[in-house]
mmCIF file with all atom_site columns, C-alpha atoms in Angstrom:
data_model
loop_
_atom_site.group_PDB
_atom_site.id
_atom_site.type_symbol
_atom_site.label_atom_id
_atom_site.label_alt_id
_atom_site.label_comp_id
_atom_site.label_asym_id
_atom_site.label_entity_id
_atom_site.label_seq_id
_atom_site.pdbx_PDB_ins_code
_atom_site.Cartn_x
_atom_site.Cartn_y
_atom_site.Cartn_z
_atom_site.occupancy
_atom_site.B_iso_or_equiv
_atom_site.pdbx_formal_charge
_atom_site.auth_seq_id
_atom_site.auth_comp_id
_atom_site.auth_asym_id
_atom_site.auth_atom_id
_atom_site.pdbx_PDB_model_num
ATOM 1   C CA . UNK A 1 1   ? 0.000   0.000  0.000   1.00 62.00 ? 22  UNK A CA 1
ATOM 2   C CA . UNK A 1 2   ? 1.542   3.566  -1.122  1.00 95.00 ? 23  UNK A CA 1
ATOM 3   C CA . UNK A 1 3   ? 1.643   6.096  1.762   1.00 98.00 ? 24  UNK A CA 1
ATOM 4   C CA . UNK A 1 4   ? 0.206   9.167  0.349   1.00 98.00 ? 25  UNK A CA 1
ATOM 5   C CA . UNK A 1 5   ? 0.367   13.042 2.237   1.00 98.00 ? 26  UNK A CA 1
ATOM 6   C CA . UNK A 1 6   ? -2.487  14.521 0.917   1.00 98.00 ? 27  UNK A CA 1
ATOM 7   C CA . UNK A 1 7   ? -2.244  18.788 1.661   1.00 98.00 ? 28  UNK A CA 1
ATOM 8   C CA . UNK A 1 8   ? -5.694  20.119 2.572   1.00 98.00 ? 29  UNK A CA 1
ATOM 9   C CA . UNK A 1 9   ? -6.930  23.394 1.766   1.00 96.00 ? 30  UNK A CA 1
ATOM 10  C CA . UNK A 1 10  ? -10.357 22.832 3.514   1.00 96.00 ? 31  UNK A CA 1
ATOM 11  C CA . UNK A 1 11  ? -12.979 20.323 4.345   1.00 97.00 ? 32  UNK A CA 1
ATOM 12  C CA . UNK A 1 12  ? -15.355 20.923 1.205   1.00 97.00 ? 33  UNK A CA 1
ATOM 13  C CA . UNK A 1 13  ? -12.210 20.830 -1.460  1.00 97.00 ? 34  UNK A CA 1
ATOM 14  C CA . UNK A 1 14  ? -10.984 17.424 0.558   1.00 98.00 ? 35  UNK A CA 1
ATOM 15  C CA . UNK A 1 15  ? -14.365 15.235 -0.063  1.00 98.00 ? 36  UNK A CA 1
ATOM 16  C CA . UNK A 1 16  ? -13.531 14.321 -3.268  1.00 98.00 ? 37  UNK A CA 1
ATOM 17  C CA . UNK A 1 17  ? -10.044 14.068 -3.582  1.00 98.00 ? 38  UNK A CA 1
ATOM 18  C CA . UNK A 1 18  ? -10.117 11.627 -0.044  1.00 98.00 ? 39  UNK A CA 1
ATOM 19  C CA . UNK A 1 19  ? -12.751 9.652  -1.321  1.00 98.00 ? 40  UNK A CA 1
ATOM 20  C CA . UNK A 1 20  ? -10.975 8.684  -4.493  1.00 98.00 ? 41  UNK A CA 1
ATOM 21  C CA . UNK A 1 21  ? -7.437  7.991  -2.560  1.00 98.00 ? 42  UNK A CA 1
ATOM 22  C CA . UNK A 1 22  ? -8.819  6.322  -0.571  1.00 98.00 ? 43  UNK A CA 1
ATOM 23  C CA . UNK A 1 23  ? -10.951 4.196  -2.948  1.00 97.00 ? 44  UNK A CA 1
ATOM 24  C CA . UNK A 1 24  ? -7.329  3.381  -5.075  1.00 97.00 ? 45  UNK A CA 1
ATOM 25  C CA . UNK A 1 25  ? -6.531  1.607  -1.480  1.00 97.00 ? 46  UNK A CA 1
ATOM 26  C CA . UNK A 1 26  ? -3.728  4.371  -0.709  1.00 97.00 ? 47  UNK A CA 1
ATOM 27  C CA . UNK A 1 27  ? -2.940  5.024  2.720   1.00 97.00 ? 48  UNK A CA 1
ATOM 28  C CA . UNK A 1 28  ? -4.202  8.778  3.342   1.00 98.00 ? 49  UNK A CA 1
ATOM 29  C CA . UNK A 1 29  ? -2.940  11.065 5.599   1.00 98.00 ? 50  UNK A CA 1
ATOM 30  C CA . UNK A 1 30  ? -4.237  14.806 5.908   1.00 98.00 ? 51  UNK A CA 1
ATOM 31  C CA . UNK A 1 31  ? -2.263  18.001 5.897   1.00 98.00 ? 52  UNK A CA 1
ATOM 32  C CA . UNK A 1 32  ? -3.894  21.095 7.084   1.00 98.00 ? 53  UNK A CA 1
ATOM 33  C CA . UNK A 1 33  ? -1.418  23.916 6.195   1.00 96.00 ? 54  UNK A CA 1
ATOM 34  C CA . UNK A 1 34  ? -2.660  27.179 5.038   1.00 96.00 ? 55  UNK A CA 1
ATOM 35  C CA . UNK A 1 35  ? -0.638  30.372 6.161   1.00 95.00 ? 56  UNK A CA 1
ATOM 36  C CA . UNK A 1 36  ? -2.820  32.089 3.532   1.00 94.00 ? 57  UNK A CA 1
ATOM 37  C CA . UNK A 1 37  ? -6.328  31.958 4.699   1.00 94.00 ? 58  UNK A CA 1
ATOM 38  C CA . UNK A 1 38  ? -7.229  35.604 6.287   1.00 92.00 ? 59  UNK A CA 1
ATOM 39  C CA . UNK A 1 39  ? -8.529  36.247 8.323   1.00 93.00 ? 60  UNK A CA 1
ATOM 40  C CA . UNK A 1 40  ? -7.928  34.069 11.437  1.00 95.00 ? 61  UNK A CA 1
ATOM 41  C CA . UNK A 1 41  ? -11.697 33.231 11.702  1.00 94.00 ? 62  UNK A CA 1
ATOM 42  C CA . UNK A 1 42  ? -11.642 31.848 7.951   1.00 94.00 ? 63  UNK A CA 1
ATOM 43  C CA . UNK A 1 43  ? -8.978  29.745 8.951   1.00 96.00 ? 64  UNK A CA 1
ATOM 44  C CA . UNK A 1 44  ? -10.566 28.526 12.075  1.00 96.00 ? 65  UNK A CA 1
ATOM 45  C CA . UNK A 1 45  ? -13.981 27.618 10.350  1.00 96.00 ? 66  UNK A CA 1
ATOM 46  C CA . UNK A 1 46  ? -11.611 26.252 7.369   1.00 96.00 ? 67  UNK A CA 1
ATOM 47  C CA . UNK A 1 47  ? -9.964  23.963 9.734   1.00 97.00 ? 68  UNK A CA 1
ATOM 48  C CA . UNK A 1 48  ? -12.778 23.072 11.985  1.00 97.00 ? 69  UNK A CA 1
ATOM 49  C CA . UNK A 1 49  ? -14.142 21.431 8.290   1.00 97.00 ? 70  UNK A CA 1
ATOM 50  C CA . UNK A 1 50  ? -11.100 19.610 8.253   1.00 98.00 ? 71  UNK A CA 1
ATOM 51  C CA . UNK A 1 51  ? -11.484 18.188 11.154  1.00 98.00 ? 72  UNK A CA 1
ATOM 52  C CA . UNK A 1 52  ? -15.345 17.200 10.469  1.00 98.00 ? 73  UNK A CA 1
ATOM 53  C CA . UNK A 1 53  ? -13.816 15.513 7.011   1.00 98.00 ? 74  UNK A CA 1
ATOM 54  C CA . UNK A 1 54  ? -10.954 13.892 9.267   1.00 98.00 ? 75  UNK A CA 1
ATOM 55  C CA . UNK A 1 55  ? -13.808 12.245 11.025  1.00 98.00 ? 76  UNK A CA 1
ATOM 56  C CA . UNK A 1 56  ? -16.484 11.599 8.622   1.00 97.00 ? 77  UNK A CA 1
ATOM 57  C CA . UNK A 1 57  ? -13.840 9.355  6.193   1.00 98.00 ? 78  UNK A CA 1
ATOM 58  C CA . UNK A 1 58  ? -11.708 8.381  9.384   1.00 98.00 ? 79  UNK A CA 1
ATOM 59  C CA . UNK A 1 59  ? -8.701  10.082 8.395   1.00 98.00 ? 80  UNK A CA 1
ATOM 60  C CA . UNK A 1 60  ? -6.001  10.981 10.488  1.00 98.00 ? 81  UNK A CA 1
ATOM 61  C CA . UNK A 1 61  ? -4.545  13.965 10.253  1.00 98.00 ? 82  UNK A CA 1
ATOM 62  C CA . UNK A 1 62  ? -1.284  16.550 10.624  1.00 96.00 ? 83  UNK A CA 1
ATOM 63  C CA . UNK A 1 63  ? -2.361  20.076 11.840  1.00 97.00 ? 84  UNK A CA 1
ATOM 64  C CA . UNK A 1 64  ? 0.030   22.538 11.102  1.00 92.00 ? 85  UNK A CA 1
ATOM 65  C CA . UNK A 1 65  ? 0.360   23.746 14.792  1.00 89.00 ? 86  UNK A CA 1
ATOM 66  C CA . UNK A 1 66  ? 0.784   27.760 14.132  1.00 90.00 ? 87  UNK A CA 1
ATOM 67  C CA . UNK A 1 67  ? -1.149  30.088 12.235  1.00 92.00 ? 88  UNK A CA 1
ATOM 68  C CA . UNK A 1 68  ? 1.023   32.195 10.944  1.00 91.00 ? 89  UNK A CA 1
ATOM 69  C CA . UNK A 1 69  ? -0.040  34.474 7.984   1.00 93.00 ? 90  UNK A CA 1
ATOM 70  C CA . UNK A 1 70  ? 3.393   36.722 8.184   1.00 93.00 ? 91  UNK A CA 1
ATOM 71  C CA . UNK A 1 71  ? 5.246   33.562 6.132   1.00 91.00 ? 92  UNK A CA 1
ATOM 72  C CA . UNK A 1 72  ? 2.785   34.428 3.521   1.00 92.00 ? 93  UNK A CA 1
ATOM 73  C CA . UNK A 1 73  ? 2.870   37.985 3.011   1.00 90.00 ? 94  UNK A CA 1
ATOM 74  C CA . UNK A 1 74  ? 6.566   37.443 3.016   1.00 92.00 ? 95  UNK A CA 1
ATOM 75  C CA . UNK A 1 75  ? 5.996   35.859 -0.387  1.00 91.00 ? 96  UNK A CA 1
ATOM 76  C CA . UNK A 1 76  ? 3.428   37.164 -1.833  1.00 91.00 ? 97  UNK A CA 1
ATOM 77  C CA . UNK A 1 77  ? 4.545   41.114 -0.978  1.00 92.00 ? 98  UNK A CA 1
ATOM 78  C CA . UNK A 1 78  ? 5.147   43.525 -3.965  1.00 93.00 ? 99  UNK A CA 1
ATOM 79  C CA . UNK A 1 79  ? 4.522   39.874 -6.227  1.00 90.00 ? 100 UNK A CA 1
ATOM 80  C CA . UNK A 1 80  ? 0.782   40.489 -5.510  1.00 88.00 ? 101 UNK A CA 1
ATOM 81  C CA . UNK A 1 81  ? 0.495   39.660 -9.549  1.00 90.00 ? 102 UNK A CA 1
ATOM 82  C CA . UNK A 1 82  ? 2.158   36.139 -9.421  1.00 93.00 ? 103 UNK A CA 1
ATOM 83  C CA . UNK A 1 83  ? 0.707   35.422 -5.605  1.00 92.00 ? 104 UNK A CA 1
ATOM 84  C CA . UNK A 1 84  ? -1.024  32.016 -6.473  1.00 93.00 ? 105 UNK A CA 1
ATOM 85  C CA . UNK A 1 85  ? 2.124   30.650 -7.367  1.00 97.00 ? 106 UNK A CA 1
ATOM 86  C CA . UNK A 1 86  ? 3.976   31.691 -4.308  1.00 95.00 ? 107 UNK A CA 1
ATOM 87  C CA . UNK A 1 87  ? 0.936   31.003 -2.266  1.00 95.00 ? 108 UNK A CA 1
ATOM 88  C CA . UNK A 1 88  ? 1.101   27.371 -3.919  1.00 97.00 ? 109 UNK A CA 1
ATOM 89  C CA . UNK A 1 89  ? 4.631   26.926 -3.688  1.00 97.00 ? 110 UNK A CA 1
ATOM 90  C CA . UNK A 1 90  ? 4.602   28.003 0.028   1.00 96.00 ? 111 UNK A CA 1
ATOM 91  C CA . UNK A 1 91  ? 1.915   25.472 0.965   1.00 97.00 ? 112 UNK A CA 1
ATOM 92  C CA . UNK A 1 92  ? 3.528   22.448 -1.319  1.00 98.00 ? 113 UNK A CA 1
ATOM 93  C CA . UNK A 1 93  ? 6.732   22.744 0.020   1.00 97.00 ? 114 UNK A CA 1
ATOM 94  C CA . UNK A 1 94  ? 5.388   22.618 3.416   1.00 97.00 ? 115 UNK A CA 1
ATOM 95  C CA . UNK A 1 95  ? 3.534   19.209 2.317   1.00 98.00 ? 116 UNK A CA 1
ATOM 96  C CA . UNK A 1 96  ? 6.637   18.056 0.907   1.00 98.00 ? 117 UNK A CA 1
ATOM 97  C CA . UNK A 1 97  ? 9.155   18.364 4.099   1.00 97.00 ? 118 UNK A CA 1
ATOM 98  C CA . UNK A 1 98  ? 6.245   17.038 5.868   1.00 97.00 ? 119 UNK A CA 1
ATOM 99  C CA . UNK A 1 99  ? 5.742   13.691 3.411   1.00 98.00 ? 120 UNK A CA 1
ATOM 100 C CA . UNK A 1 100 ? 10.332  13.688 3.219   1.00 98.00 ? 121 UNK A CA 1
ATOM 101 C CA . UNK A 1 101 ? 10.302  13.429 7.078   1.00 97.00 ? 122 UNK A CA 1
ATOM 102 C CA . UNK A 1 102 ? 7.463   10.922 7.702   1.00 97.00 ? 123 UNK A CA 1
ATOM 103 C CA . UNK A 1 103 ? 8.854   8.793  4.994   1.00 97.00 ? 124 UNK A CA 1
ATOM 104 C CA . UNK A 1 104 ? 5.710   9.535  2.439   1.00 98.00 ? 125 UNK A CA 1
ATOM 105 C CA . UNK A 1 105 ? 5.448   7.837  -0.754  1.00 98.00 ? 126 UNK A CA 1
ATOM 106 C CA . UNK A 1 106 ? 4.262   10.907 -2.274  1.00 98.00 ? 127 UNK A CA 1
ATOM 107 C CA . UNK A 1 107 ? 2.583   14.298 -1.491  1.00 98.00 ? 128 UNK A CA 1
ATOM 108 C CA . UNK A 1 108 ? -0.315  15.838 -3.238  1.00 98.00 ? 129 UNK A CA 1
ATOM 109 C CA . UNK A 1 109 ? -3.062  18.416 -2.711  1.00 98.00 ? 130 UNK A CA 1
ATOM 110 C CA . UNK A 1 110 ? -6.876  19.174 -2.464  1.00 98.00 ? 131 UNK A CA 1
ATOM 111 C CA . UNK A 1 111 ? -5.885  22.009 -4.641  1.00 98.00 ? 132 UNK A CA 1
ATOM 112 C CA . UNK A 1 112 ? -6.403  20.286 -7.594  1.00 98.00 ? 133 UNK A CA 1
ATOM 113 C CA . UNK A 1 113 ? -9.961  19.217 -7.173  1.00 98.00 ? 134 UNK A CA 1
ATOM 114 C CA . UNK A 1 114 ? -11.143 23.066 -7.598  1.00 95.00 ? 135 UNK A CA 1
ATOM 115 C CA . UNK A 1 115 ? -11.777 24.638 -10.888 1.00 93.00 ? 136 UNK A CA 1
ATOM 116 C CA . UNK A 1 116 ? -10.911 28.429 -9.925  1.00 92.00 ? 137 UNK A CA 1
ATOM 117 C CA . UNK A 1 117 ? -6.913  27.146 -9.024  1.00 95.00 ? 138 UNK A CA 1
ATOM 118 C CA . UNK A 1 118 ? -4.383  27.574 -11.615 1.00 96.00 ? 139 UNK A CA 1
ATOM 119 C CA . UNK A 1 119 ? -4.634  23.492 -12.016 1.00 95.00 ? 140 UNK A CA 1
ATOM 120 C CA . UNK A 1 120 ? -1.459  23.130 -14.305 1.00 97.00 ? 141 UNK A CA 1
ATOM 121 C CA . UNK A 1 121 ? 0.510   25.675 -12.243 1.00 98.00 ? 142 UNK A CA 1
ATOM 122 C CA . UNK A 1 122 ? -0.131  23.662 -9.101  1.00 98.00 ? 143 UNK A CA 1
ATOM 123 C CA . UNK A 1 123 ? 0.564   20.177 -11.038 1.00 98.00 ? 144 UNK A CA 1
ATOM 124 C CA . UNK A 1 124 ? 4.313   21.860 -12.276 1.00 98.00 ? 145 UNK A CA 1
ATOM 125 C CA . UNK A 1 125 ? 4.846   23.090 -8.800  1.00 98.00 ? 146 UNK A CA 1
ATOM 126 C CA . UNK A 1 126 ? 3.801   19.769 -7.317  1.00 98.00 ? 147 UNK A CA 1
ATOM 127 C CA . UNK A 1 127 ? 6.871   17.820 -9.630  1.00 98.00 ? 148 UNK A CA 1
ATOM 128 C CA . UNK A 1 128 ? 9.446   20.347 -9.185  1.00 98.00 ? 149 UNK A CA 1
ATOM 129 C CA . UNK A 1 129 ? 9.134   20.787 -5.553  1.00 98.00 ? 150 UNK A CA 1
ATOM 130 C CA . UNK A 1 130 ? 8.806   16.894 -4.739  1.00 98.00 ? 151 UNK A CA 1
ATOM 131 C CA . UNK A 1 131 ? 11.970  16.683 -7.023  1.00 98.00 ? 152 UNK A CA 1
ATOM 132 C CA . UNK A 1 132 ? 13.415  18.708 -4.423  1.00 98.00 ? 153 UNK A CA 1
ATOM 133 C CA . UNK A 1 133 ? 12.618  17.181 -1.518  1.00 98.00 ? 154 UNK A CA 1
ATOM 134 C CA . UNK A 1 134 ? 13.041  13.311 -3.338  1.00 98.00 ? 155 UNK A CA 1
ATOM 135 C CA . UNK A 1 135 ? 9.345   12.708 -2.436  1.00 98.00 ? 156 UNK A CA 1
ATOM 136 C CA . UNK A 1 136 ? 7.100   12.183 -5.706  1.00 98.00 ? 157 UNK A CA 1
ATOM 137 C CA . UNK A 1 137 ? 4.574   14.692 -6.401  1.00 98.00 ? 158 UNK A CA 1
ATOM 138 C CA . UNK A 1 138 ? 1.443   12.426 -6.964  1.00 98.00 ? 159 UNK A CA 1
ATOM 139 C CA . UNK A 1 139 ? -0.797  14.140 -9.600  1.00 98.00 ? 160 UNK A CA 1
ATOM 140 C CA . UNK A 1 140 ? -4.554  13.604 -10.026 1.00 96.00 ? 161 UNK A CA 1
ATOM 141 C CA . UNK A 1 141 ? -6.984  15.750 -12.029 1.00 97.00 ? 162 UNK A CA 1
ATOM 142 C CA . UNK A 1 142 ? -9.826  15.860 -9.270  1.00 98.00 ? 163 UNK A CA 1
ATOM 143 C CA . UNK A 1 143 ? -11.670 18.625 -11.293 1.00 97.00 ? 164 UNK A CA 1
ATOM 144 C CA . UNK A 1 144 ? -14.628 16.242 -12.552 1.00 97.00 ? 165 UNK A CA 1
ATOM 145 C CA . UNK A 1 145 ? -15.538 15.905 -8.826  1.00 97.00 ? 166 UNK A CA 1
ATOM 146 C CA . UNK A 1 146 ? -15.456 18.994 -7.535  1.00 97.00 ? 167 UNK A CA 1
ATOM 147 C CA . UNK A 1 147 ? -19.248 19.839 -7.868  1.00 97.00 ? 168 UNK A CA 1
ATOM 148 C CA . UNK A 1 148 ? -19.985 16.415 -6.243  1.00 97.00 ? 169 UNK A CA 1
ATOM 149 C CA . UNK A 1 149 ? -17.733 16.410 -3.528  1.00 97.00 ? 170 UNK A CA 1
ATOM 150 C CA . UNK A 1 150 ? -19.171 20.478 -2.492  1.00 96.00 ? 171 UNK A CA 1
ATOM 151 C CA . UNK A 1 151 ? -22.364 19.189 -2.463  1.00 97.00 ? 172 UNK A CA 1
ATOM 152 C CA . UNK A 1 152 ? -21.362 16.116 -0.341  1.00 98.00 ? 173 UNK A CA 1
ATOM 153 C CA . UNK A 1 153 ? -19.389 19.021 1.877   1.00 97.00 ? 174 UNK A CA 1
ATOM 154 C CA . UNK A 1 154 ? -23.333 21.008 1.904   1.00 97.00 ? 175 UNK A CA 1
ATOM 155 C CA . UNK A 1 155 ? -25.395 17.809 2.966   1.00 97.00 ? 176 UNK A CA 1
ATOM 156 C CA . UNK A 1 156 ? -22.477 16.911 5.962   1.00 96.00 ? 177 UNK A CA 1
ATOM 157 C CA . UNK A 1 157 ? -22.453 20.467 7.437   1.00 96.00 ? 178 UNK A CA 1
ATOM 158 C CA . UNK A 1 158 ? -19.462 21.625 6.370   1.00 97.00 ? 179 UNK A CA 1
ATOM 159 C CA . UNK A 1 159 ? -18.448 25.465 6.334   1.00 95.00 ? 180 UNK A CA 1
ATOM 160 C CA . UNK A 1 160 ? -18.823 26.755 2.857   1.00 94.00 ? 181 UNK A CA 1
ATOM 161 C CA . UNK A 1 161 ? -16.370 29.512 2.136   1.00 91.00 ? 182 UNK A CA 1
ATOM 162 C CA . UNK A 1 162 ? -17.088 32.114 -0.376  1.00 87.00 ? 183 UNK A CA 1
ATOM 163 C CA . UNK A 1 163 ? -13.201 32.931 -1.621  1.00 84.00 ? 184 UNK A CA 1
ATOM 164 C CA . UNK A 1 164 ? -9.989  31.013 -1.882  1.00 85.00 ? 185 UNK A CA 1
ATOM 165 C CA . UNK A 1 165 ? -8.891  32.158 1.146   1.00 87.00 ? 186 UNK A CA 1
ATOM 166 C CA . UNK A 1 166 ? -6.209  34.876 0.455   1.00 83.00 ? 187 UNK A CA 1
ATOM 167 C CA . UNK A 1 167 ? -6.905  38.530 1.460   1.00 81.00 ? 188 UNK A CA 1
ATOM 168 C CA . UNK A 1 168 ? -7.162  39.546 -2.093  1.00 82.00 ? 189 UNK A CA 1
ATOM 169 C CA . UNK A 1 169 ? -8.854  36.952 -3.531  1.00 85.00 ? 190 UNK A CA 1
ATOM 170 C CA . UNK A 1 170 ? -11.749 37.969 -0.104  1.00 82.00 ? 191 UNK A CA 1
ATOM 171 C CA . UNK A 1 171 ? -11.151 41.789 -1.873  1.00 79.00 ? 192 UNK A CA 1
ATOM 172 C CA . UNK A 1 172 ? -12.145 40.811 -5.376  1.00 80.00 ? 193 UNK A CA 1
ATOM 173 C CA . UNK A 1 173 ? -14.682 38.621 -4.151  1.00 84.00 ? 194 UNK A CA 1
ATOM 174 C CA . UNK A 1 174 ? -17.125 40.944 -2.367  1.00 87.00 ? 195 UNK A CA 1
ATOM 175 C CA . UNK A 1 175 ? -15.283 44.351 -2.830  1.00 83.00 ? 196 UNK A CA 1
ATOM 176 C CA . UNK A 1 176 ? -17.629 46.858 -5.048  1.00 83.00 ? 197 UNK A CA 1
ATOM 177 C CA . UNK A 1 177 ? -16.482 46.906 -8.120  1.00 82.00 ? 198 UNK A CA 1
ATOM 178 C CA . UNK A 1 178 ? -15.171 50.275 -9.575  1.00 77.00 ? 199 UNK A CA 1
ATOM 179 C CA . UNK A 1 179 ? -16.068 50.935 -13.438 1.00 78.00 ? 200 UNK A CA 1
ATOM 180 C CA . UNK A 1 180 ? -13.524 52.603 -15.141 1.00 75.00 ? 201 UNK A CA 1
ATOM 181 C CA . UNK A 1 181 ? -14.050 55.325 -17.399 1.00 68.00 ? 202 UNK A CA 1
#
């Protein structure tokens, strides 16, 4: 059985990308690592759908155990143009060390399930970084269950969030919208 570090962005983005690991017989373990989410009441209602998905599919999990947003303004500041891929990178890498020291088959991310990420950006990320760290980067196009798995995440309770997490991705969610002239 391959040992498989799966990063998890939230509980709703994890149903379908668990379900199917698990269902290929892979030996799951969750990653909750997200220095991105803003503000600290997103990430607490992110995580505390983690940990309802950690117990509906009996998964255990890791839990980053800081929340610490500075690492990711650090990358992301005056770069606010090319932040997904330094808000990617930051979280993969993290996955990564994590799957190197635990002796991981391979690392992956809920990341991929969601049609609004930069899927191929994540996917080159993924290979480069686990080429760094010597863990393989397991790719899988979860995309074709990502309206499934949300609506699984709606009938279990789960905490539907209404942006990707990021400060400015909350800003061009619900900020008014300025026409220019």
């Amino acid at each position: 059985m391959k040992k498989v570090l799966l990063h998890i962005c939230c509980g709703p983005c994890g149903v379908f990308p668990v379900e199917q690991l698990q269902g290929e017989g892979l030996e799951l373990m969750g990653y909750y690592a997200n220095p991105n989410i803003h503000p600290y009441t997103e990430y607490q209602q992110r995580r505390q759908s983690v940990e309802m998905l950690a117990g509906r599919y009996g998964l255990k999990m890791l839990y980053e155990p800081s929340y610490c947003p500075e690492e990711y303004f650090r990358e992301v500041s005056f770069r606010e143009s090319r932040r997904c891929y330094y808000c990617y990178a930051l979280r993969l890498e993290a996955a990564a060390r994590y799957a190197r020291k635990g002796r991981f088959d391979a690392f992956t991310s809920t990341l991929l399930v969601s049609r609004y990420q930069k899927h191929e950006m994540i996917w080159e990320l993924g290979e480069s970084i686990g080429e760094r760290y010597s863990v393989p980067f397991l790719y899988r196009d979860f995309r074709p269950g990502f309206d499934a798995g949300r609506q699984k995440a709606r009938e279990m309770g789960f905490y539907m969030q209404k942006y990707c997490g990021c400060i400015y991705s909350e800003v061009e969610r619900f900020a008014p919208k300025v026409k220019k002239s």
